[in-house]
mmCIF file of C-alpha atoms and ligand atoms in Angstrom:
data_model
loop_
_atom_site.group_PDB
_atom_site.id
_atom_site.type_symbol
_atom_site.label_atom_id
_atom_site.label_comp_id
_atom_site.label_asym_id
_atom_site.label_seq_id
_atom_site.Cartn_x
_atom_site.Cartn_y
_atom_site.Cartn_z
ATOM 1 C CA UNK T 1 -146.140 -78.614 57.812
ATOM 2 C CA UNK T 2 -148.257 -75.873 56.349
ATOM 3 C CA UNK T 3 -148.751 -75.457 52.404
ATOM 4 C CA UNK T 4 -146.499 -72.597 50.951
ATOM 5 C CA UNK T 5 -145.326 -71.336 47.673
ATOM 6 C CA UNK T 6 -141.535 -72.143 46.892
ATOM 7 C CA UNK T 7 -139.625 -69.198 44.631
ATOM 8 C CA UNK T 8 -136.424 -69.915 42.180
ATOM 9 C CA UNK T 9 -134.713 -66.239 41.099
ATOM 10 C CA UNK T 10 -131.504 -65.962 39.617
ATOM 11 C CA UNK T 11 -130.636 -62.284 40.801
ATOM 12 C CA UNK T 12 -130.694 -60.463 43.898
ATOM 13 C CA UNK T 13 -132.488 -57.452 42.975
ATOM 14 C CA UNK T 14 -135.526 -59.940 42.131
ATOM 15 C CA UNK T 15 -135.450 -61.983 45.131
ATOM 16 C CA UNK T 16 -135.521 -58.669 47.371
ATOM 17 C CA UNK T 17 -138.427 -57.317 45.432
ATOM 18 C CA UNK T 18 -140.139 -61.065 46.157
ATOM 19 C CA UNK T 19 -139.493 -60.786 49.597
ATOM 20 C CA UNK T 20 -140.883 -57.167 49.548
ATOM 21 C CA UNK T 21 -144.034 -57.973 48.453
ATOM 22 C CA UNK T 22 -144.726 -60.637 50.672
ATOM 23 C CA UNK T 23 -143.670 -60.027 53.533
ATOM 24 C CA UNK T 24 -145.176 -63.161 55.219
ATOM 25 C CA UNK T 25 -142.313 -64.902 53.276
ATOM 26 C CA UNK T 26 -139.102 -65.687 54.303
ATOM 27 C CA UNK T 27 -136.129 -66.642 52.583
ATOM 28 C CA UNK T 28 -134.299 -69.894 52.925
ATOM 29 C CA UNK T 29 -130.590 -70.881 52.116
ATOM 30 C CA UNK T 30 -129.449 -74.533 53.006
ATOM 31 C CA UNK T 31 -132.920 -74.775 55.443
ATOM 32 C CA UNK T 32 -130.976 -76.452 58.590
ATOM 33 C CA UNK T 33 -132.933 -73.970 60.931
ATOM 34 C CA UNK T 34 -136.279 -72.901 59.361
ATOM 35 C CA UNK T 35 -137.260 -75.708 57.938
ATOM 36 C CA UNK T 36 -137.098 -77.709 61.462
ATOM 37 C CA UNK T 37 -138.808 -74.178 62.651
ATOM 38 C CA UNK T 38 -141.224 -75.046 60.286
ATOM 39 C CA UNK T 39 -142.001 -78.720 61.357
ATOM 40 C CA UNK T 40 -142.434 -77.698 64.659
ATOM 41 C CA UNK T 41 -145.008 -75.001 63.622
ATOM 42 C CA UNK T 42 -143.308 -72.184 64.994
ATOM 43 C CA UNK T 43 -143.245 -70.339 61.934
ATOM 44 C CA UNK T 44 -145.653 -70.943 58.915
ATOM 45 C CA UNK T 45 -144.073 -68.769 56.431
ATOM 46 C CA UNK T 46 -146.487 -68.148 53.368
ATOM 47 C CA UNK T 47 -143.373 -67.918 50.730
ATOM 48 C CA UNK T 48 -140.302 -69.681 50.582
ATOM 49 C CA UNK T 49 -137.733 -68.128 48.507
ATOM 50 C CA UNK T 50 -134.803 -69.662 47.726
ATOM 51 C CA UNK T 51 -131.237 -69.009 47.374
ATOM 52 C CA UNK T 52 -129.483 -71.234 46.192
ATOM 53 C CA UNK T 53 -129.937 -70.370 42.745
ATOM 54 C CA UNK T 54 -128.347 -66.841 42.907
ATOM 55 C CA UNK T 55 -124.718 -67.094 41.479
ATOM 56 C CA UNK T 56 -123.861 -63.815 42.976
ATOM 57 C CA UNK T 57 -123.941 -65.139 46.607
ATOM 58 C CA UNK T 58 -121.653 -67.866 46.215
ATOM 59 C CA UNK T 59 -117.960 -67.929 46.456
ATOM 60 C CA UNK T 60 -115.245 -67.132 48.521
ATOM 61 C CA UNK T 61 -112.186 -64.793 47.400
ATOM 62 C CA UNK T 62 -108.912 -63.628 48.680
ATOM 63 C CA UNK T 63 -107.110 -59.964 48.020
ATOM 64 C CA UNK T 64 -104.298 -59.515 50.009
ATOM 65 C CA UNK T 65 -105.332 -59.885 53.615
ATOM 66 C CA UNK T 66 -109.235 -59.638 52.780
ATOM 67 C CA UNK T 67 -110.998 -62.653 52.774
ATOM 68 C CA UNK T 68 -114.921 -62.306 51.447
ATOM 69 C CA UNK T 69 -117.219 -65.527 51.819
ATOM 70 C CA UNK T 70 -120.145 -65.233 49.906
ATOM 71 C CA UNK T 71 -123.395 -65.912 52.189
ATOM 72 C CA UNK T 72 -124.189 -69.283 50.011
ATOM 73 C CA UNK T 73 -120.968 -71.065 50.978
ATOM 74 C CA UNK T 74 -121.390 -74.281 53.021
ATOM 75 C CA UNK T 75 -120.217 -74.770 55.809
ATOM 76 C CA UNK T 76 -118.406 -77.331 54.384
ATOM 77 C CA UNK T 77 -117.112 -75.473 51.710
ATOM 78 C CA UNK T 78 -115.830 -72.947 54.311
ATOM 79 C CA UNK T 79 -114.098 -75.686 56.366
ATOM 80 C CA UNK T 80 -112.468 -77.129 52.932
ATOM 81 C CA UNK T 81 -111.444 -74.067 51.324
ATOM 82 C CA UNK T 82 -107.652 -73.826 50.461
ATOM 83 C CA UNK T 83 -108.056 -70.162 50.728
ATOM 84 C CA UNK T 84 -109.648 -70.075 54.324
ATOM 85 C CA UNK T 85 -107.287 -72.298 55.667
ATOM 86 C CA UNK T 86 -103.794 -69.921 54.594
ATOM 87 C CA UNK T 87 -105.717 -66.718 55.567
ATOM 88 C CA UNK T 88 -107.437 -67.675 58.248
ATOM 89 C CA UNK T 89 -107.518 -71.459 59.928
ATOM 90 C CA UNK T 90 -109.660 -70.874 63.188
ATOM 91 C CA UNK T 91 -112.490 -70.074 60.838
ATOM 92 C CA UNK T 92 -112.069 -72.859 58.653
ATOM 93 C CA UNK T 93 -111.512 -75.197 62.085
ATOM 94 C CA UNK T 94 -114.964 -73.760 63.267
ATOM 95 C CA UNK T 95 -116.574 -74.339 59.995
ATOM 96 C CA UNK T 96 -115.238 -77.686 60.543
ATOM 97 C CA UNK T 97 -116.533 -78.693 64.233
ATOM 98 C CA UNK T 98 -120.133 -77.371 63.167
ATOM 99 C CA UNK T 99 -122.903 -80.254 63.662
ATOM 100 C CA UNK T 100 -122.092 -82.974 61.412
ATOM 101 C CA UNK T 101 -121.385 -84.103 57.893
ATOM 102 C CA UNK T 102 -125.034 -83.611 56.709
ATOM 103 C CA UNK T 103 -125.376 -80.156 58.317
ATOM 104 C CA UNK T 104 -122.106 -78.985 57.064
ATOM 105 C CA UNK T 105 -123.314 -79.865 53.465
ATOM 106 C CA UNK T 106 -126.499 -77.659 53.308
ATOM 107 C CA UNK T 107 -126.169 -75.102 55.861
ATOM 108 C CA UNK T 108 -124.787 -71.595 55.131
ATOM 109 C CA UNK T 109 -122.727 -68.931 56.994
ATOM 110 C CA UNK T 110 -125.147 -66.675 55.638
ATOM 111 C CA UNK T 111 -128.173 -68.587 56.809
ATOM 112 C CA UNK T 112 -126.230 -69.225 60.424
ATOM 113 C CA UNK T 113 -125.296 -65.706 60.834
ATOM 114 C CA UNK T 114 -128.771 -63.887 59.737
ATOM 115 C CA UNK T 115 -130.647 -66.638 62.190
ATOM 116 C CA UNK T 116 -128.334 -65.529 65.195
ATOM 117 C CA UNK T 117 -129.388 -68.917 67.452
ATOM 118 C CA UNK T 118 -127.475 -68.072 70.622
ATOM 119 C CA UNK T 119 -125.814 -71.590 70.433
ATOM 120 C CA UNK T 120 -124.360 -71.222 66.938
ATOM 121 C CA UNK T 121 -120.833 -71.181 66.330
ATOM 122 C CA UNK T 122 -120.272 -68.392 63.232
ATOM 123 C CA UNK T 123 -121.819 -65.684 65.260
ATOM 124 C CA UNK T 124 -118.105 -66.065 67.259
ATOM 125 C CA UNK T 125 -116.237 -66.049 64.243
ATOM 126 C CA UNK T 126 -117.755 -63.029 62.734
ATOM 127 C CA UNK T 127 -117.330 -61.001 66.075
ATOM 128 C CA UNK T 128 -114.104 -62.265 67.039
ATOM 129 C CA UNK T 129 -112.971 -61.768 64.008
ATOM 130 C CA UNK T 130 -114.706 -58.275 63.697
ATOM 131 C CA UNK T 131 -115.792 -59.268 60.085
ATOM 132 C CA UNK T 132 -117.916 -56.804 58.217
ATOM 133 C CA UNK T 133 -121.940 -58.500 57.174
ATOM 134 C CA UNK T 134 -122.552 -57.266 53.456
ATOM 135 C CA UNK T 135 -126.207 -56.920 52.482
ATOM 136 C CA UNK T 136 -127.714 -55.859 49.326
ATOM 137 C CA UNK T 137 -128.448 -52.442 51.000
ATOM 138 C CA UNK T 138 -125.466 -51.595 53.323
ATOM 139 C CA UNK T 139 -122.217 -53.200 55.269
ATOM 140 C CA UNK T 140 -122.763 -53.983 58.939
ATOM 141 C CA UNK T 141 -120.063 -54.591 61.573
ATOM 142 C CA UNK T 142 -120.448 -57.176 63.588
ATOM 143 C CA UNK T 143 -120.053 -55.651 66.757
ATOM 144 C CA UNK T 144 -123.497 -53.773 65.290
ATOM 145 C CA UNK T 145 -125.332 -56.415 64.071
ATOM 146 C CA UNK T 146 -126.186 -59.612 66.761
ATOM 147 C CA UNK T 147 -128.643 -57.787 68.602
ATOM 148 C CA UNK T 148 -129.867 -60.488 70.739
ATOM 149 C CA UNK T 149 -131.752 -64.124 71.129
ATOM 150 C CA UNK T 150 -132.143 -64.595 66.911
ATOM 151 C CA UNK T 151 -132.245 -60.952 67.028
ATOM 152 C CA UNK T 152 -129.875 -59.481 64.277
ATOM 153 C CA UNK T 153 -129.733 -55.756 62.762
ATOM 154 C CA UNK T 154 -131.230 -56.891 59.652
ATOM 155 C CA UNK T 155 -134.486 -55.429 58.215
ATOM 156 C CA UNK T 156 -137.282 -57.605 57.111
ATOM 157 C CA UNK T 157 -136.575 -57.616 53.429
ATOM 158 C CA UNK T 158 -132.700 -56.893 53.546
ATOM 159 C CA UNK T 159 -130.256 -60.000 52.089
ATOM 160 C CA UNK T 160 -126.998 -60.924 53.324
ATOM 161 C CA UNK T 161 -124.824 -61.228 50.287
ATOM 162 C CA UNK T 162 -121.656 -61.825 51.487
ATOM 163 C CA UNK T 163 -119.233 -61.615 54.796
ATOM 164 C CA UNK T 164 -115.794 -59.848 54.714
ATOM 165 C CA UNK T 165 -112.912 -60.553 56.968
ATOM 166 C CA UNK T 166 -108.772 -58.980 57.505
ATOM 167 C CA UNK T 167 -106.883 -62.119 58.648
ATOM 168 C CA UNK T 168 -105.388 -61.734 62.218
ATOM 169 C CA UNK T 169 -101.871 -62.437 63.437
ATOM 170 C CA UNK T 170 -103.050 -65.962 64.653
ATOM 171 C CA UNK T 171 -106.623 -67.104 65.780
ATOM 172 C CA UNK T 172 -108.285 -70.006 66.775
ATOM 173 C CA UNK T 173 -111.763 -71.463 68.103
ATOM 174 C CA UNK T 174 -112.761 -73.973 71.167
ATOM 175 C CA UNK T 175 -115.623 -75.126 71.811
ATOM 176 C CA UNK T 176 -117.391 -77.409 74.358
ATOM 177 C CA UNK T 177 -119.927 -79.099 72.200
ATOM 178 C CA UNK T 178 -123.300 -80.708 73.221
ATOM 179 C CA UNK T 179 -123.443 -84.300 72.733
ATOM 180 C CA UNK T 180 -126.406 -84.547 71.151
ATOM 181 C CA UNK T 181 -127.143 -81.684 68.692
ATOM 182 C CA UNK T 182 -123.183 -80.864 68.922
ATOM 183 C CA UNK T 183 -124.532 -76.946 69.129
ATOM 184 C CA UNK T 184 -122.084 -75.089 71.278
ATOM 185 C CA UNK T 185 -122.772 -75.254 75.147
ATOM 186 C CA UNK T 186 -119.821 -72.530 75.300
ATOM 187 C CA UNK T 187 -117.670 -71.820 72.283
ATOM 188 C CA UNK T 188 -114.881 -69.400 72.394
ATOM 189 C CA UNK T 189 -112.965 -67.537 69.432
ATOM 190 C CA UNK T 190 -109.802 -66.035 69.897
ATOM 191 C CA UNK T 191 -108.413 -63.452 67.259
ATOM 192 C CA UNK T 192 -104.994 -61.591 67.616
ATOM 193 C CA UNK T 193 -104.204 -58.328 65.752
ATOM 194 C CA UNK T 194 -102.033 -56.056 65.458
ATOM 195 C CA UNK T 195 -102.717 -53.880 69.053
ATOM 196 C CA UNK T 196 -105.646 -55.812 69.813
ATOM 197 C CA UNK T 197 -107.375 -59.100 70.564
ATOM 198 C CA UNK T 198 -110.502 -60.092 70.537
ATOM 199 C CA UNK T 199 -112.341 -62.764 72.229
ATOM 200 C CA UNK T 200 -116.029 -63.777 71.589
ATOM 201 C CA UNK T 201 -118.480 -66.184 73.245
ATOM 202 C CA UNK T 202 -121.309 -68.048 72.050
ATOM 203 C CA UNK T 203 -124.048 -70.513 73.872
ATOM 204 C CA UNK T 204 -123.408 -68.733 76.982
ATOM 205 C CA UNK T 205 -125.546 -65.738 76.797
ATOM 206 C CA UNK T 206 -128.854 -64.704 75.233
ATOM 207 C CA UNK T 207 -126.565 -63.757 71.865
ATOM 208 C CA UNK T 208 -122.977 -63.913 70.984
ATOM 209 C CA UNK T 209 -120.521 -61.025 73.596
ATOM 210 C CA UNK T 210 -117.041 -59.804 73.985
ATOM 211 C CA UNK T 211 -115.469 -61.178 76.847
ATOM 212 C CA UNK T 212 -113.428 -57.503 77.429
ATOM 213 C CA UNK T 213 -111.465 -58.635 80.394
ATOM 214 C CA UNK T 214 -109.768 -61.127 78.714
ATOM 215 C CA UNK T 215 -109.183 -59.386 75.781
ATOM 216 C CA UNK T 216 -107.371 -56.914 77.674
ATOM 217 C CA UNK T 217 -105.407 -59.792 79.263
ATOM 218 C CA UNK T 218 -104.618 -61.486 76.083
ATOM 219 C CA UNK T 219 -103.283 -57.926 74.709
ATOM 220 C CA UNK T 220 -101.008 -57.787 77.277
ATOM 221 C CA UNK T 221 -99.650 -61.262 76.773
ATOM 222 C CA UNK T 222 -101.000 -63.837 74.627
ATOM 223 C CA UNK T 223 -100.433 -66.522 76.411
ATOM 224 C CA UNK T 224 -103.012 -69.195 78.228
ATOM 225 C CA UNK T 225 -100.840 -67.822 81.554
ATOM 226 C CA UNK T 226 -102.513 -64.364 80.944
ATOM 227 C CA UNK T 227 -105.782 -65.849 82.162
ATOM 228 C CA UNK T 228 -105.069 -67.367 85.033
ATOM 229 C CA UNK T 229 -105.898 -64.488 87.847
ATOM 230 C CA UNK T 230 -109.410 -64.249 85.502
ATOM 231 C CA UNK T 231 -112.348 -65.020 87.336
ATOM 232 C CA UNK T 232 -115.418 -65.599 84.944
ATOM 233 C CA UNK T 233 -118.713 -64.409 86.055
ATOM 234 C CA UNK T 234 -121.770 -66.290 86.189
ATOM 235 C CA UNK T 235 -124.148 -63.423 86.792
ATOM 236 C CA UNK T 236 -126.309 -63.419 83.358
ATOM 237 C CA UNK T 237 -125.280 -66.651 81.930
ATOM 238 C CA UNK T 238 -127.598 -69.203 80.748
ATOM 239 C CA UNK T 239 -128.792 -72.407 82.954
ATOM 240 C CA UNK T 240 -130.471 -75.041 81.927
ATOM 241 C CA UNK T 241 -130.366 -78.902 82.108
ATOM 242 C CA UNK T 242 -127.115 -79.728 80.552
ATOM 243 C CA UNK T 243 -124.947 -76.685 82.341
ATOM 244 C CA UNK T 244 -125.674 -74.183 84.968
ATOM 245 C CA UNK T 245 -124.670 -70.713 84.527
ATOM 246 C CA UNK T 246 -121.169 -71.614 86.869
ATOM 247 C CA UNK T 247 -120.538 -74.519 84.783
ATOM 248 C CA UNK T 248 -120.851 -72.054 81.711
ATOM 249 C CA UNK T 249 -118.399 -69.782 83.102
ATOM 250 C CA UNK T 250 -115.866 -72.470 83.848
ATOM 251 C CA UNK T 251 -116.176 -73.184 80.195
ATOM 252 C CA UNK T 252 -115.806 -70.342 79.094
ATOM 253 C CA UNK T 253 -112.091 -70.106 81.104
ATOM 254 C CA UNK T 254 -111.153 -73.801 79.814
ATOM 255 C CA UNK T 255 -112.244 -72.663 76.119
ATOM 256 C CA UNK T 256 -110.542 -69.441 76.327
ATOM 257 C CA UNK T 257 -106.976 -71.148 77.504
ATOM 258 C CA UNK T 258 -107.828 -74.373 74.735
ATOM 259 C CA UNK T 259 -108.116 -71.427 71.857
ATOM 260 C CA UNK T 260 -105.107 -69.574 72.896
ATOM 261 C CA UNK T 261 -103.140 -72.727 72.872
ATOM 262 C CA UNK T 262 -104.273 -73.955 69.489
ATOM 263 C CA UNK T 263 -103.812 -70.072 68.146
ATOM 264 C CA UNK T 264 -100.096 -70.403 69.197
HETATM 265 C C1 FAD Q 4 -129.142 -81.486 63.651
HETATM 266 C C2 FAD Q 4 -128.852 -80.249 63.622
HETATM 267 C C3 FAD Q 4 -127.405 -79.536 64.244
HETATM 268 C C4 FAD Q 4 -126.529 -78.306 64.328
HETATM 269 N N1 FAD Q 4 -125.590 -78.012 64.644
HETATM 270 C C5 FAD Q 4 -124.902 -76.548 64.437
HETATM 271 C C6 FAD Q 4 -124.353 -76.366 64.842
HETATM 272 O O1 FAD Q 4 -123.378 -76.991 65.816
HETATM 273 N N2 FAD Q 4 -123.785 -75.509 65.294
HETATM 274 C C7 FAD Q 4 -123.816 -74.185 64.280
HETATM 275 O O2 FAD Q 4 -123.975 -73.043 64.431
HETATM 276 N N3 FAD Q 4 -125.313 -74.318 63.790
HETATM 277 C C8 FAD Q 4 -125.819 -75.708 64.143
HETATM 278 N N4 FAD Q 4 -126.895 -75.848 63.564
HETATM 279 C C9 FAD Q 4 -127.541 -75.203 62.426
HETATM 280 C C10 FAD Q 4 -127.267 -75.186 60.683
HETATM 281 O O3 FAD Q 4 -125.539 -74.714 60.910
HETATM 282 C C11 FAD Q 4 -127.954 -74.043 59.748
HETATM 283 O O4 FAD Q 4 -126.771 -74.504 58.689
HETATM 284 C C12 FAD Q 4 -128.051 -72.676 60.038
HETATM 285 O O5 FAD Q 4 -128.474 -72.427 61.803
HETATM 286 C C13 FAD Q 4 -128.764 -71.857 59.446
HETATM 287 O O6 FAD Q 4 -128.054 -72.056 58.051
HETATM 288 P P1 FAD Q 4 -129.307 -72.381 56.769
HETATM 289 O O7 FAD Q 4 -128.110 -72.137 56.134
HETATM 290 O O8 FAD Q 4 -129.792 -73.608 56.727
HETATM 291 O O9 FAD Q 4 -130.140 -71.464 57.033
HETATM 292 P P2 FAD Q 4 -131.705 -71.431 56.510
HETATM 293 O O10 FAD Q 4 -132.354 -72.296 57.544
HETATM 294 O O11 FAD Q 4 -132.237 -71.654 55.337
HETATM 295 O O12 FAD Q 4 -132.552 -70.126 56.841
HETATM 296 C C14 FAD Q 4 -132.429 -69.675 58.609
HETATM 297 C C15 FAD Q 4 -132.955 -68.298 58.543
HETATM 298 O O13 FAD Q 4 -131.826 -67.449 58.411
HETATM 299 C C16 FAD Q 4 -132.487 -66.637 56.703
HETATM 300 N N5 FAD Q 4 -131.388 -66.685 55.955
HETATM 301 C C17 FAD Q 4 -130.857 -67.491 55.573
HETATM 302 N N6 FAD Q 4 -130.253 -67.063 54.345
HETATM 303 C C18 FAD Q 4 -130.455 -65.676 54.294
HETATM 304 C C19 FAD Q 4 -129.644 -64.557 53.699
HETATM 305 N N7 FAD Q 4 -128.799 -64.814 52.769
HETATM 306 N N8 FAD Q 4 -129.859 -63.044 53.934
HETATM 307 C C20 FAD Q 4 -130.849 -62.677 55.042
HETATM 308 N N9 FAD Q 4 -131.454 -64.256 55.791
HETATM 309 C C21 FAD Q 4 -131.003 -65.337 55.425
HETATM 310 C C22 FAD Q 4 -134.088 -67.426 56.901
HETATM 311 O O14 FAD Q 4 -134.832 -66.655 56.011
HETATM 312 C C23 FAD Q 4 -134.352 -68.099 58.073
HETATM 313 O O15 FAD Q 4 -134.947 -67.026 59.029
HETATM 314 C C24 FAD Q 4 -127.086 -77.508 63.281
HETATM 315 C C25 FAD Q 4 -128.660 -77.685 62.754
HETATM 316 C C26 FAD Q 4 -129.244 -78.752 62.448
HETATM 317 C C27 FAD Q 4 -129.900 -79.732 61.738
#
């Protein structure tokens, strides 16, 4: 591990100012991705700016059909929250499927979204639910946020404060887990809103993406049988030791069917 300075602040404004003063520095939330990257010496931030003592980044609240989750909410907290379960059961289910107990107790929604790992679960939930990412300087729709592998629309010092969701009619997440890491080999989030169905896929491409053909079919008929005639092309999908692109294409359809059945 390289040497670095560690900073604590309690206010968003101080935190962002510190980050602006140290361009080689990084925010640290649960550390579940960043510390691993540092141990592998793939990154060596000069400063770590801890987000764990900022009350404004915590909490989960519901107002009618609007659910807002603070960036520092741990995966375990989202999975266990009665508000999340009542408002968006598919999101609660997704959080409970992330990694293992230890990672769920440390990792945060803000860290996962900012990291945009191509196999992470939350990006599928945010894109499928048409969520809004609220930062210290603006609001960004999920459709405009996830730009590519480990790449987002965040500017260098921009801080995610919270994520806002609107409750769908029904939703669910189905995931085919990697047996060792439990990251998604393929994960599919399905959400039905009045007049619209959204379907988002993680694990299969360079970044999370929507499946417009499946969305159209489910908008006409929200049932697993609507997916019978659909063929998912393997073109452009990830291929690796565990799953080639053809297998991932097969898994996308299978996970979409499972998610629709679970949602119902
Ligand atoms: C063994 C293992 C298994 C895992 N399995 C899964 C899995 O199955 N599914 C899954 O989705 N994930 C999985 N993860 C990743 C885990 O969910 C992490 O919690 C998540 O990727 C990062 O969240 P974090 O809070 O730990 O962020 P950190 O590691 O602290 O930070 C990650 C990055 O985000 C930035 N950042 C953090 N918070 C903010 C913020 N509020 N605003 C702006 N930038 C910010 C940091 O600067 C850093 O660049 C796994 C991790 C491990 C170690």
